[in-house]
Tab-separated table of C-alpha atoms and ligand atoms in Angstrom:
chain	number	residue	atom	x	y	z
A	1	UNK	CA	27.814	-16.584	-44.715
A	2	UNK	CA	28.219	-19.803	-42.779
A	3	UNK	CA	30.420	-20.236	-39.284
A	4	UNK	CA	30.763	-23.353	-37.730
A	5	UNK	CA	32.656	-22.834	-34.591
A	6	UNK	CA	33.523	-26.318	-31.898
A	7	UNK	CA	30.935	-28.505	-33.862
A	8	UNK	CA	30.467	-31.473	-31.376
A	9	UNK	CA	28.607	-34.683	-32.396
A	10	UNK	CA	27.878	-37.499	-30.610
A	11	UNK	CA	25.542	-40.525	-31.797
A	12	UNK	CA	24.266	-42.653	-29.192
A	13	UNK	CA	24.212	-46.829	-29.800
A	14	UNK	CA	20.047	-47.366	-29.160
A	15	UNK	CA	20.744	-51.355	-28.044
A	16	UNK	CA	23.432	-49.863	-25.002
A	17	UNK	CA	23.008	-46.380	-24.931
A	18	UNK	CA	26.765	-46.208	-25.092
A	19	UNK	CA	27.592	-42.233	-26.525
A	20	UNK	CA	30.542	-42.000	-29.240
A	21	UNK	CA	31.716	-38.587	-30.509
A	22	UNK	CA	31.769	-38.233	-34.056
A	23	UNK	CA	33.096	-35.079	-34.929
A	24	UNK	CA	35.365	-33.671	-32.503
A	25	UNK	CA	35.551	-29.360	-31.981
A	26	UNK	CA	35.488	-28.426	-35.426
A	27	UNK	CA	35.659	-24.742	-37.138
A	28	UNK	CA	35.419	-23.390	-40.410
A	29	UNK	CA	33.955	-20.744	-42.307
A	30	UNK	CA	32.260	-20.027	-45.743
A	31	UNK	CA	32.279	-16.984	-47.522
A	32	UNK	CA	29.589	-15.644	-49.868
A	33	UNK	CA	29.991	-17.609	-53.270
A	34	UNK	CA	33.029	-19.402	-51.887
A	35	UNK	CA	33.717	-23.414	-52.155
A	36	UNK	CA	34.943	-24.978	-49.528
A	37	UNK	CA	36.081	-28.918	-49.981
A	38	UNK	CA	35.652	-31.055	-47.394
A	39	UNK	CA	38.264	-34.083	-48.087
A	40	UNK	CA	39.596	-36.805	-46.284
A	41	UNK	CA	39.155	-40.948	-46.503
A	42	UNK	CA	35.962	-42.827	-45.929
A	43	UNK	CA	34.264	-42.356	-42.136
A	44	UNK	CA	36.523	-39.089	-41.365
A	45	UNK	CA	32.983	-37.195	-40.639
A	46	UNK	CA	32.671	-35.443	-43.691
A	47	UNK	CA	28.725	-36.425	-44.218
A	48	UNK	CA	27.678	-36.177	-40.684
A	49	UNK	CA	29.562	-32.613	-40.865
A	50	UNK	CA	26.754	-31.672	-43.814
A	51	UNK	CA	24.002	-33.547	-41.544
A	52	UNK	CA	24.744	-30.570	-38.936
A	53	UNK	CA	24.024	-28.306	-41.240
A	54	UNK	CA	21.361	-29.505	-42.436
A	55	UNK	CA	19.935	-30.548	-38.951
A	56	UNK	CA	19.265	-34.455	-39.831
A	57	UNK	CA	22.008	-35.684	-37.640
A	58	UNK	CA	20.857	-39.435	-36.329
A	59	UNK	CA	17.946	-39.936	-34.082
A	60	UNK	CA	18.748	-38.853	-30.157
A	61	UNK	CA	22.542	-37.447	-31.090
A	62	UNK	CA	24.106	-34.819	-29.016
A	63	UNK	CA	24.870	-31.579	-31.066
A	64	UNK	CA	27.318	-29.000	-29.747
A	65	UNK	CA	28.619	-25.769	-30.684
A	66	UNK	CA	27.532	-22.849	-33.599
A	67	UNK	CA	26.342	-23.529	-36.515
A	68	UNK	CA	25.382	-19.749	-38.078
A	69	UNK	CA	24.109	-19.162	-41.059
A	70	UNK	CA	23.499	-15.469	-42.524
A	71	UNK	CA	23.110	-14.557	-39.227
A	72	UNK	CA	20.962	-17.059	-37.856
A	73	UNK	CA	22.185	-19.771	-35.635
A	74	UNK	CA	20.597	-23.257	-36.374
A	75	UNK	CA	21.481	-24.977	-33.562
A	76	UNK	CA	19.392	-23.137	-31.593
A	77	UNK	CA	16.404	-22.707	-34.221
A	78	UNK	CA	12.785	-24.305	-34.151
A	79	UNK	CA	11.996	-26.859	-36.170
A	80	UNK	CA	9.259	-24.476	-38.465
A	81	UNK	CA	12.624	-21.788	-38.490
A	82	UNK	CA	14.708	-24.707	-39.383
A	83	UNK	CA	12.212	-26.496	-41.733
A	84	UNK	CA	11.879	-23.057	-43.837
A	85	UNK	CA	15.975	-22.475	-44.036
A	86	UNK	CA	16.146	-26.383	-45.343
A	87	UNK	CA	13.796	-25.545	-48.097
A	88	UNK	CA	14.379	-22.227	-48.702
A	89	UNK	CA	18.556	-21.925	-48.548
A	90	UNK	CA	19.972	-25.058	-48.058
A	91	UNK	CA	20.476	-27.910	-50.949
A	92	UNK	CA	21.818	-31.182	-50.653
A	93	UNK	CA	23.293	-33.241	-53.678
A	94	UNK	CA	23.944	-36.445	-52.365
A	95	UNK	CA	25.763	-39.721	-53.991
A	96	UNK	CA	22.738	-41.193	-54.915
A	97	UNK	CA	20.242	-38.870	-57.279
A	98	UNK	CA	17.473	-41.575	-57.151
A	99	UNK	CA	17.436	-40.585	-53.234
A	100	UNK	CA	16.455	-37.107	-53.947
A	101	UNK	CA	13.311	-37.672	-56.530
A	102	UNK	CA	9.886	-39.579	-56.248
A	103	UNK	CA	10.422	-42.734	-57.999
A	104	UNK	CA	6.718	-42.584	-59.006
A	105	UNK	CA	6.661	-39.261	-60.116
A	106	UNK	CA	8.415	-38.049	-63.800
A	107	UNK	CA	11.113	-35.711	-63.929
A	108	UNK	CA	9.037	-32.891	-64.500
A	109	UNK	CA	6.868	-32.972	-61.723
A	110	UNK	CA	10.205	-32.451	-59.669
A	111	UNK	CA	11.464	-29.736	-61.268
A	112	UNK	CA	8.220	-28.196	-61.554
A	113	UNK	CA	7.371	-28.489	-57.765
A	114	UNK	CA	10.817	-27.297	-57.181
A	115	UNK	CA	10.224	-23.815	-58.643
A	116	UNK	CA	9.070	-21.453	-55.595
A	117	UNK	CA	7.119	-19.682	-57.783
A	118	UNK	CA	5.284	-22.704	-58.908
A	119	UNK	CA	1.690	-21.968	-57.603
A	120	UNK	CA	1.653	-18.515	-59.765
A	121	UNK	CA	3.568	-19.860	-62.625
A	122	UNK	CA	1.381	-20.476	-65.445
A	123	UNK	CA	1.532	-24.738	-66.492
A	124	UNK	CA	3.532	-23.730	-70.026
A	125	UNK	CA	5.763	-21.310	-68.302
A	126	UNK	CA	6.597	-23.810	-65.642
A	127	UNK	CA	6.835	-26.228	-68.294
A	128	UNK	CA	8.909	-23.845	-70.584
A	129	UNK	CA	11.003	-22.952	-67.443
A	130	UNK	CA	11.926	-27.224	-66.412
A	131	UNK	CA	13.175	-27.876	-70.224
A	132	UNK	CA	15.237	-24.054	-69.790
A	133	UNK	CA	16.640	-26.116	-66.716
A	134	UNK	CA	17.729	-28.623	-67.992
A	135	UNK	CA	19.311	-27.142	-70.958
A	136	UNK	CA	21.445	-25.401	-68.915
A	137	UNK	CA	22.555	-28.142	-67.235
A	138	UNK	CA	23.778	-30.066	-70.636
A	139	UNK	CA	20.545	-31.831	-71.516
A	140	UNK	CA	19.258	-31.745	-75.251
A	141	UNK	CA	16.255	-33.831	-75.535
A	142	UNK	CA	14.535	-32.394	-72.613
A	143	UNK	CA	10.793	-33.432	-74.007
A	144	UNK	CA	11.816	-37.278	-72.918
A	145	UNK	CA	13.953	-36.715	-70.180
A	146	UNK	CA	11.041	-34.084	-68.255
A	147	UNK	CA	9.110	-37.468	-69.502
A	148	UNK	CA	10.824	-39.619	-67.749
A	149	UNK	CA	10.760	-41.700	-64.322
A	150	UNK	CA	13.678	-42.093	-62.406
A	151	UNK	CA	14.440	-45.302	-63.091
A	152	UNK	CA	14.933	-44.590	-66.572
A	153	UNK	CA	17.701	-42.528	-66.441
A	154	UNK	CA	21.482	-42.862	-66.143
A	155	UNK	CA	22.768	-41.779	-62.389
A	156	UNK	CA	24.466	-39.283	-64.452
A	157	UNK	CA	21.610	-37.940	-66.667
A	158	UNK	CA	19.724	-38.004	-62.975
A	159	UNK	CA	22.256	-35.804	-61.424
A	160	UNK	CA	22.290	-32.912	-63.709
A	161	UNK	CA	18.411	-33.349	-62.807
A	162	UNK	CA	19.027	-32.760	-59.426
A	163	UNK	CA	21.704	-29.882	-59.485
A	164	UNK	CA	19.510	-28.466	-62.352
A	165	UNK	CA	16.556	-28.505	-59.204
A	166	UNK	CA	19.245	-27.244	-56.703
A	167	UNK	CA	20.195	-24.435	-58.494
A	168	UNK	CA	16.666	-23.339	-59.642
A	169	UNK	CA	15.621	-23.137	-56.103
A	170	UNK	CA	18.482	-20.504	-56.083
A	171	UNK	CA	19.655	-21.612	-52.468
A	172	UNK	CA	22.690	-19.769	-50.121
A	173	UNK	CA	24.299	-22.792	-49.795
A	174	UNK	CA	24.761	-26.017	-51.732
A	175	UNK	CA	26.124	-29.017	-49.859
A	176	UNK	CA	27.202	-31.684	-52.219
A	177	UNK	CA	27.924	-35.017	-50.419
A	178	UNK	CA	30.484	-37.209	-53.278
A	179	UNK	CA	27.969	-35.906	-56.209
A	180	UNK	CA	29.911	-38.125	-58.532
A	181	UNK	CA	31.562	-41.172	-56.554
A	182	UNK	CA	28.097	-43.062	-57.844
A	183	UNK	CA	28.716	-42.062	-61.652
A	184	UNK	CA	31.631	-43.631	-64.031
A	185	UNK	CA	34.880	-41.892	-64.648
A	186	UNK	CA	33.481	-39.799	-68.074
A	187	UNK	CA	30.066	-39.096	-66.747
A	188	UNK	CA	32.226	-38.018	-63.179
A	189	UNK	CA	33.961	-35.270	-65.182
A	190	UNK	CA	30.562	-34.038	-67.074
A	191	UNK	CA	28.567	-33.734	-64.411
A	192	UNK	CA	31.461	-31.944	-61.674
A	193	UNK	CA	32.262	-29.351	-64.511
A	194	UNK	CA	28.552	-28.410	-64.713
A	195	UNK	CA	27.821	-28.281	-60.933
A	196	UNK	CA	30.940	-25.812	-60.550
A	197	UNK	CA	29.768	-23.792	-63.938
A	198	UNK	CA	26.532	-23.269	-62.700
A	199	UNK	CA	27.599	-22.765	-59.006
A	200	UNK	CA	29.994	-20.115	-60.457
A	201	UNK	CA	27.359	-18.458	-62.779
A	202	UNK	CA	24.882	-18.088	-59.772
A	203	UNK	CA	27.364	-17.105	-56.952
A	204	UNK	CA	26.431	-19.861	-54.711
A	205	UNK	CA	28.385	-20.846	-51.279
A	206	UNK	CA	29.309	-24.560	-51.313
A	207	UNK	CA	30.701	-27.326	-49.373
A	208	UNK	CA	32.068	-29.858	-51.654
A	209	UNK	CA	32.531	-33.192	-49.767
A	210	UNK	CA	34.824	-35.624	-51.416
A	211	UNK	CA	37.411	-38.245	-50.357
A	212	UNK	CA	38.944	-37.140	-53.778
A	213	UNK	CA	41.307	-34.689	-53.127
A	214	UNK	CA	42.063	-33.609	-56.367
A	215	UNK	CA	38.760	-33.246	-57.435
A	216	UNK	CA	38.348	-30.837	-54.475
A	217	UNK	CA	41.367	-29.144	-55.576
A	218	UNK	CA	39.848	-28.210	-58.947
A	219	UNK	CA	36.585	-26.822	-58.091
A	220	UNK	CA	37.028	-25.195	-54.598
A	221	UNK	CA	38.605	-22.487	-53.120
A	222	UNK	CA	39.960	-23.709	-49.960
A	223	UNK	CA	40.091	-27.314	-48.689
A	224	UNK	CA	39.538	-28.300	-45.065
A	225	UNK	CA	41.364	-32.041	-44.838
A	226	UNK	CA	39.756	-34.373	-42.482
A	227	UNK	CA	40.480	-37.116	-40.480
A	228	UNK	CA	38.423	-39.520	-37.645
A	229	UNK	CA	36.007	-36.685	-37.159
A	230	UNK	CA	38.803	-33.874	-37.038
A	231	UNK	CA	39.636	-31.109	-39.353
A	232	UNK	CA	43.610	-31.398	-39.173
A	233	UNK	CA	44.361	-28.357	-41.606
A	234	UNK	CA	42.694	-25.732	-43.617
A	235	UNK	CA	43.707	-24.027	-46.891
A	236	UNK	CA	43.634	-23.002	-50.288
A	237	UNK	CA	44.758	-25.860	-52.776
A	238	UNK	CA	48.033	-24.457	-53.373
A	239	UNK	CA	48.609	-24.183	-49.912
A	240	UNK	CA	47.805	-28.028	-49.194
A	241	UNK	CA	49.672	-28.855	-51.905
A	242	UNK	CA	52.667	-27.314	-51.347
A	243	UNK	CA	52.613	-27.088	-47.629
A	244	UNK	CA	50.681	-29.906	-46.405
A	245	UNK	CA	50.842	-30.047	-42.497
A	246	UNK	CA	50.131	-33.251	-41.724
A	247	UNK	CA	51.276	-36.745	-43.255
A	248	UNK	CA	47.927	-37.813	-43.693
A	249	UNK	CA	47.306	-35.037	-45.779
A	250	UNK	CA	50.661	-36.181	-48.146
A	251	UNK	CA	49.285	-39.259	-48.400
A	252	UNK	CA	45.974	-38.725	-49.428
A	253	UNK	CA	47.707	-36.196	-52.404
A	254	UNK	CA	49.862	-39.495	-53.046
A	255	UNK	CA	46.586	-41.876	-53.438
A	256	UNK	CA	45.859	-39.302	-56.770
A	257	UNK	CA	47.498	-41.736	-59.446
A	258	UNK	CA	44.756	-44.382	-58.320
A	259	UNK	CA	42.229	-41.892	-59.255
A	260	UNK	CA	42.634	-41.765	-62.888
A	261	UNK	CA	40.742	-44.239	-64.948
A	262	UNK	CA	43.733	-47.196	-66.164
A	263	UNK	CA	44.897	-46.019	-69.183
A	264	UNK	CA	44.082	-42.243	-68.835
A	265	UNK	CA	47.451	-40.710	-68.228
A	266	UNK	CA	45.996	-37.226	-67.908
A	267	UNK	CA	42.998	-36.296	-65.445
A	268	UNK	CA	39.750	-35.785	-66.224
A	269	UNK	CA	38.617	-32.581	-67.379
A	270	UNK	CA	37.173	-31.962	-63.679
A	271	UNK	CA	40.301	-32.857	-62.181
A	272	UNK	CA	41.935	-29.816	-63.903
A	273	UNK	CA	42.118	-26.619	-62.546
A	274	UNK	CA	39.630	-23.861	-64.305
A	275	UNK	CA	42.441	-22.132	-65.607
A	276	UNK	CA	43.220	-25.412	-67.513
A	277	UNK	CA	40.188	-26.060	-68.469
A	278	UNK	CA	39.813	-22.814	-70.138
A	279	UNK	CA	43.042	-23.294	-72.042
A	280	UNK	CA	41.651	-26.663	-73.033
A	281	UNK	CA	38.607	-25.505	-74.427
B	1	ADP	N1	23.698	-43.251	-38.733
B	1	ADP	C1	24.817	-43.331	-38.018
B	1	ADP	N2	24.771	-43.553	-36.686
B	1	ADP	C2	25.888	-43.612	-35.970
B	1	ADP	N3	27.126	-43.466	-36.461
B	1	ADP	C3	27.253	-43.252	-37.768
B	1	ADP	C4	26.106	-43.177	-38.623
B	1	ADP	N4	26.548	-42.945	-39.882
B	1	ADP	C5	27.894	-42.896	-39.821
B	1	ADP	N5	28.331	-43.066	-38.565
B	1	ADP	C6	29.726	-43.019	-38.096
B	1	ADP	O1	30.160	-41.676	-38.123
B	1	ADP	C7	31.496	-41.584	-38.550
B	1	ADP	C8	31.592	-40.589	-39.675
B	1	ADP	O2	30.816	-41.064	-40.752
B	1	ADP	P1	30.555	-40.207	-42.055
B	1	ADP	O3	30.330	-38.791	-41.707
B	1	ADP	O4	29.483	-40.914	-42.812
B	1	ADP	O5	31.952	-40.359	-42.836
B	1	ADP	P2	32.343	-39.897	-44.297
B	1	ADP	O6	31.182	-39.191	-44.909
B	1	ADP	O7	33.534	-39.020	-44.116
B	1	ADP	O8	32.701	-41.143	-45.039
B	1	ADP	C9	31.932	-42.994	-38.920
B	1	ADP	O9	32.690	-43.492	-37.859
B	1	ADP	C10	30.639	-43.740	-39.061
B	1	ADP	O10	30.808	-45.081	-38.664
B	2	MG	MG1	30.036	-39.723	-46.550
């Protein structure tokens, strides 16, 4: 459903007008309901690969290549095309949930206005269908939470707001940007297992961007390892893990002690691979 072929970007520096390429050539491809991981350390490209997508790359920056979705190929799109496939099919859960709500407005006004249907949607049915919403996403005491403002929530209690908003809009493609990195180690856990049990439950297409590669591991289907604007290797996790190509690659597998909370021994629940989980449970 999505095919990125020789994705270029350059950013240009406004004080010298210098260019730098950012991402390099890069190809992959996204199957209907698939996850793809995009891993690899801290300035690799990984975000400004989901800003291509999304078509909010940096002011006056040189995109090249295909970027098709269902068919259509954004990089050549309008800006009304490309404004209705951003709202309509395309949702972004970034690293910080205050980012994607109006601090002024409470929780239910965004998952109310997120509803497409909100116009002919009666005010106790939207009402009725918010608190569903978050229910599904883990939250009991939805009365105070769709009560709330922003700032009175936990990043994690904010989170499962906005995945609870991504997933009602029922988008093709969900492009989550280090959902958790923001949240503690328990609330991490929580809040990865529900984004991949409700991805799962609606079939959606995701790119999971992470510098955690374990984390990837457990909730994706392939993982495309990257590097200073590079993808170096793509595969499923077995594949990485037992045939990693590249030393980079080894080492970022290595780094996975580090990830655990000190004094957790195991993983967190996220961390482990559905099949675990389900024995677990
Ligand atoms: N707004 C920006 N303008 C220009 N360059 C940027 C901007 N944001 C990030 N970069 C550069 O782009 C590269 C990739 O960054 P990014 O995609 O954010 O990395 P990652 O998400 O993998 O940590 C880095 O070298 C970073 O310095
Ligand atoms: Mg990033």
């Amino acid at each position: 459903m999505l095919k990125i072929e020789g994705l270029v970007l350059a950013v240009v520096d406004p004080d010298t007008g210098q260019e730098t390429e950012i991402l390099h050539g890069n190809s992959f491809s996204l199957a209907q309901g698939e996850a793809l991981g995009l891993v690899g350390e801290s300035g690799s490209g990984k975000s400004m690969t989901l800003r291509c997508v999304l078509g909010i790359e940096p002011a006056g920056a040189r995109v090249e290549g295909s970027i098709e979705l269902d068919g259509t190929e954004l990089l050549a799109s309008s800006g009304e095309t490309l404004r209705r496939i951003r709202a309509n099919d395309l949702a972004l859960i970034a690293q910080n949930p205050h980012g994607a709500l109006n601090p002024v407005l409470p929780v239910r006004r965004f998952l109310v206005e997120g509803m497409s249907d909100a116009r002919s949607t009666g005010r106790a049915e939207a009402e009725a269908r918010a608190a569903d919403l978050l229910r599904q996403v883990g939250i009991a005491d939805t009365e105070r939470v769709l009560a709330s403002y922003p700032h009175q929530l936990s990043g994690g209690m904010l989170q499962r707001v906005v995945i609870a908003g991504a997933i009602s809009g029922e988008p093709k493609l969900l492009l989550a940007d280090e959902p958790t990195t923001a949240l503690d180690v328990t609330t991490q856990a929580e809040v990865v297992a529900i984004l991949d049990e409700k991805r799962r439950e609606h079939g959606l297409s995701m790119i999971f961007v992470t510098h955690d590669l374990d984390l990837a591991a457990a909730v994706c289907d392939r993982l495309a390892v990257m590097r200073d604007g590079e993808i170096l290797e793509i595969g499923t996790p077995e594949e990485i893990r037992d045939h990693a190509k590249t030393e980079y690659t080894r080492k970022l597998m290595a780094a996975r002690p580090l990830l655990y909370p000190a004094g957790h021994e195991q993983p967190p629940a996220a961390a482990l691979t559905t099949e675990e989980r389900r024995a677990e449970s």
